[in-house]
Short mmCIF file of C-alpha atoms in Angstrom, two decimals:
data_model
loop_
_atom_site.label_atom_id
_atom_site.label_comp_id
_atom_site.label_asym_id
_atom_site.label_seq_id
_atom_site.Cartn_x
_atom_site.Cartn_y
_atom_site.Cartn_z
CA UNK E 79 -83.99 -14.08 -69.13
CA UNK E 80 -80.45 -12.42 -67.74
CA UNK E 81 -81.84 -9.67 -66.49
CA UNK E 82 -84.89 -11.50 -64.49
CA UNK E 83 -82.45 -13.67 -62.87
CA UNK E 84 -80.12 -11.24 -61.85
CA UNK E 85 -82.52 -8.82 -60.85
CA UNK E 86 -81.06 -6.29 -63.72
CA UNK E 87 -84.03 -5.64 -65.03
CA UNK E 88 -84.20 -1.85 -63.90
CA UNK E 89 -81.32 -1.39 -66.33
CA UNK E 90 -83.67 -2.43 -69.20
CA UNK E 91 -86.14 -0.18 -68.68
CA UNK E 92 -83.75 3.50 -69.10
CA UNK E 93 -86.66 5.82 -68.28
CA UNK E 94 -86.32 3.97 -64.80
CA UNK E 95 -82.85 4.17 -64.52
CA UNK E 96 -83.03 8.15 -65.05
CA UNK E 97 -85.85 9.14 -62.76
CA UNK E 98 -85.61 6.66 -60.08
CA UNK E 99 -82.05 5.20 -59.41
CA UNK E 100 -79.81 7.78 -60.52
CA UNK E 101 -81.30 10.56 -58.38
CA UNK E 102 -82.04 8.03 -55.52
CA UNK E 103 -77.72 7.30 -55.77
CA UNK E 104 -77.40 10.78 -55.97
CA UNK E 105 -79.42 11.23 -52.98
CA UNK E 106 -76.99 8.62 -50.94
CA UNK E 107 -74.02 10.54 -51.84
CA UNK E 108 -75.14 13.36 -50.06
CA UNK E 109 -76.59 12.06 -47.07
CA UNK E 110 -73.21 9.68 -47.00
CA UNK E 111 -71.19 13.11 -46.94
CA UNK E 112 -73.72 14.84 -44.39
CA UNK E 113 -72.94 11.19 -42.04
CA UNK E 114 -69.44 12.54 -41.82
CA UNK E 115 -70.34 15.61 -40.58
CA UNK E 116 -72.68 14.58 -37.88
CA UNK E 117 -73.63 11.08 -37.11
CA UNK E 118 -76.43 10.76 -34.95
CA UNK E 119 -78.05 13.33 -37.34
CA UNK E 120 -80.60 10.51 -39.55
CA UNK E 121 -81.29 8.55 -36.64
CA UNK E 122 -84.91 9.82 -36.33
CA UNK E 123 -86.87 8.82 -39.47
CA UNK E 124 -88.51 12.55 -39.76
CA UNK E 125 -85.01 14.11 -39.70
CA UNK E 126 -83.86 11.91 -42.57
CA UNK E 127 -87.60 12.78 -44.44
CA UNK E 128 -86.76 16.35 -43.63
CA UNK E 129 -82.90 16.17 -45.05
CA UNK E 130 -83.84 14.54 -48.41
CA UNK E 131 -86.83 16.96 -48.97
CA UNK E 132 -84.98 20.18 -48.17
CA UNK E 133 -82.38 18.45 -50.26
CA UNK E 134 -84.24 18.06 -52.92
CA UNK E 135 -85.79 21.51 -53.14
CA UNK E 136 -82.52 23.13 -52.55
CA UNK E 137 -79.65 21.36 -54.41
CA UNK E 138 -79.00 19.85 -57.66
CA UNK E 139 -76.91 16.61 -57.40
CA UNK E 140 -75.59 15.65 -60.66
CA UNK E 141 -72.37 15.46 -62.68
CA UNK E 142 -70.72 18.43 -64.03
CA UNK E 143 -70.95 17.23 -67.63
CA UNK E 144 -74.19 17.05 -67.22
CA UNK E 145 -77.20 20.25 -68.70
CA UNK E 146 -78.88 19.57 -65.26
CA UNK E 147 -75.56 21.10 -63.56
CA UNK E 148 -74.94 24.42 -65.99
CA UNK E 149 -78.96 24.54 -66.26
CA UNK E 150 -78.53 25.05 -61.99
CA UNK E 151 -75.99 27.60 -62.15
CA UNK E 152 -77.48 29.62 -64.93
CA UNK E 153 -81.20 29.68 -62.57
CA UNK E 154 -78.64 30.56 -59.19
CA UNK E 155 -79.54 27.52 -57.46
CA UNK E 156 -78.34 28.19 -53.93
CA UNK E 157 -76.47 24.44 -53.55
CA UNK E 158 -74.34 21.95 -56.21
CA UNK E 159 -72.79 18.93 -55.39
CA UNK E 160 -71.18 16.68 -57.97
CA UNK E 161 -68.19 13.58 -57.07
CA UNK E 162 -65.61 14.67 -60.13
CA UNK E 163 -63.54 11.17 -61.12
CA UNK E 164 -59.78 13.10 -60.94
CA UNK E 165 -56.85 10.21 -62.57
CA UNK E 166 -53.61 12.26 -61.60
CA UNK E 167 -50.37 10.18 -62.40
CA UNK E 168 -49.88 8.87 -59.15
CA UNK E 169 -54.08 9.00 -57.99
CA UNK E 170 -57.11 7.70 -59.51
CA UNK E 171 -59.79 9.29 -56.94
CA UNK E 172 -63.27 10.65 -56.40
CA UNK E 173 -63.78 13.57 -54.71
CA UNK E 174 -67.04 15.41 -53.37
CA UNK E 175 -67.45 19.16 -55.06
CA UNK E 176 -70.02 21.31 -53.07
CA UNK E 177 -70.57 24.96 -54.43
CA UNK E 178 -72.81 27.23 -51.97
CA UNK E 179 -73.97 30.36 -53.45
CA UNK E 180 -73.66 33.55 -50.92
CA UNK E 181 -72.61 36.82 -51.10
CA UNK E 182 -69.05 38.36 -50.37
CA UNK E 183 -67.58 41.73 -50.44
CA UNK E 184 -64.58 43.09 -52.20
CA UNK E 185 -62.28 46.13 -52.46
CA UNK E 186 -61.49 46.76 -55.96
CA UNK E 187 -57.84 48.58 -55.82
CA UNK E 188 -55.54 49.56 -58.77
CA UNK E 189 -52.04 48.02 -59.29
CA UNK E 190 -49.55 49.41 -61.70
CA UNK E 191 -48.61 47.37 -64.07
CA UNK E 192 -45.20 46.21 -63.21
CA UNK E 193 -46.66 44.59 -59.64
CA UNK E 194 -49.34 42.53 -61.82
CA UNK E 195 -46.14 41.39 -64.02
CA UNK E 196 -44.50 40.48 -60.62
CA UNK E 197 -47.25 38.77 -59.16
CA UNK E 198 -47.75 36.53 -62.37
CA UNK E 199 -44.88 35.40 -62.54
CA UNK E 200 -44.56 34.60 -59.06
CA UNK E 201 -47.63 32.60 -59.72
CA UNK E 202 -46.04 30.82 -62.65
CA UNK E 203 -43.01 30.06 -60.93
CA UNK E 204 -44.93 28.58 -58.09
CA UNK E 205 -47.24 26.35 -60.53
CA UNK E 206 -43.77 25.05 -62.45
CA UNK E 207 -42.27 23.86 -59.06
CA UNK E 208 -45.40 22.32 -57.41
CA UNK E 209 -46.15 20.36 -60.94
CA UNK E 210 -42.46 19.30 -61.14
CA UNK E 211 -42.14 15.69 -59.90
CA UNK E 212 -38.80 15.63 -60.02
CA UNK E 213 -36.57 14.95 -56.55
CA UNK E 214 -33.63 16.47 -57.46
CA UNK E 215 -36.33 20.30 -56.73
CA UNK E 216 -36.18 19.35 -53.21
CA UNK E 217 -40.20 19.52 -52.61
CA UNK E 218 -41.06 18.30 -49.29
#
């Protein structure tokens, strides 16, 4: 049939599709991303065995959208990666999201109320001039 002949036939069976391709594409993205970053790294076949099992004990690959994803930051999985599709006017690009979970220290201070009134609408102002794509603004 069609999908014999065009070797498709991993698409018929969906159980398949779910436990073996998706993760194993999943799997690519990251080591494709980790390439960047250094090379030479996957030349030795133990490495690469290494990077995909401490990979795959340590990080959830997966779409946002998807329960896997809020399922991994509700259980404080230490590392997410997901490619989010973003169609701007202008763009229609992927990009690579990687959340690392670690620990940071703040100073909680108190600001009177006219200073958080300033600040926001310093903010806003800001937000209306980057998002206007208008020349006549001047934006570099």
């Amino acid at each position: 049939t069609l999908f014999r002949s065009y070797g498709l036939h991993a698409f018929a069976d969906m159980d398949l599709l779910h436990r073996v391709l998706a993760p194993g594409v999943r799997m690519s993205l990251k080591l494709h991303q980790d390439h960047f970053t250094s090379p030479d790294e996957y030349d030795d076949p133990a490495v690469l065995y290494d990077a995909i099992t401490a990979n795959e004990e340590k990080m959830v690959i997966s779409h946002e959208g998807d329960p896997i994803w809020r399922n991994a930051i509700l259980t404080n999985t230490p590392s997410l990666l997901a490619l989010r599709h973003v169609m701007d006017d202008a763009s229609d690009e992927y990009k690579i999201i990687m959340l690392n979970k670690r620990y940071l220290s703040f100073r909680v201070i108190k600001v009177n109320r006219e200073c958080v009134r300033g600040l926001w609408a310093g903010q806003q102002q800001e937000l209306v001039f980057l998002r206007n794509r208008k020349p006549e603004i001047g934006r570099a």
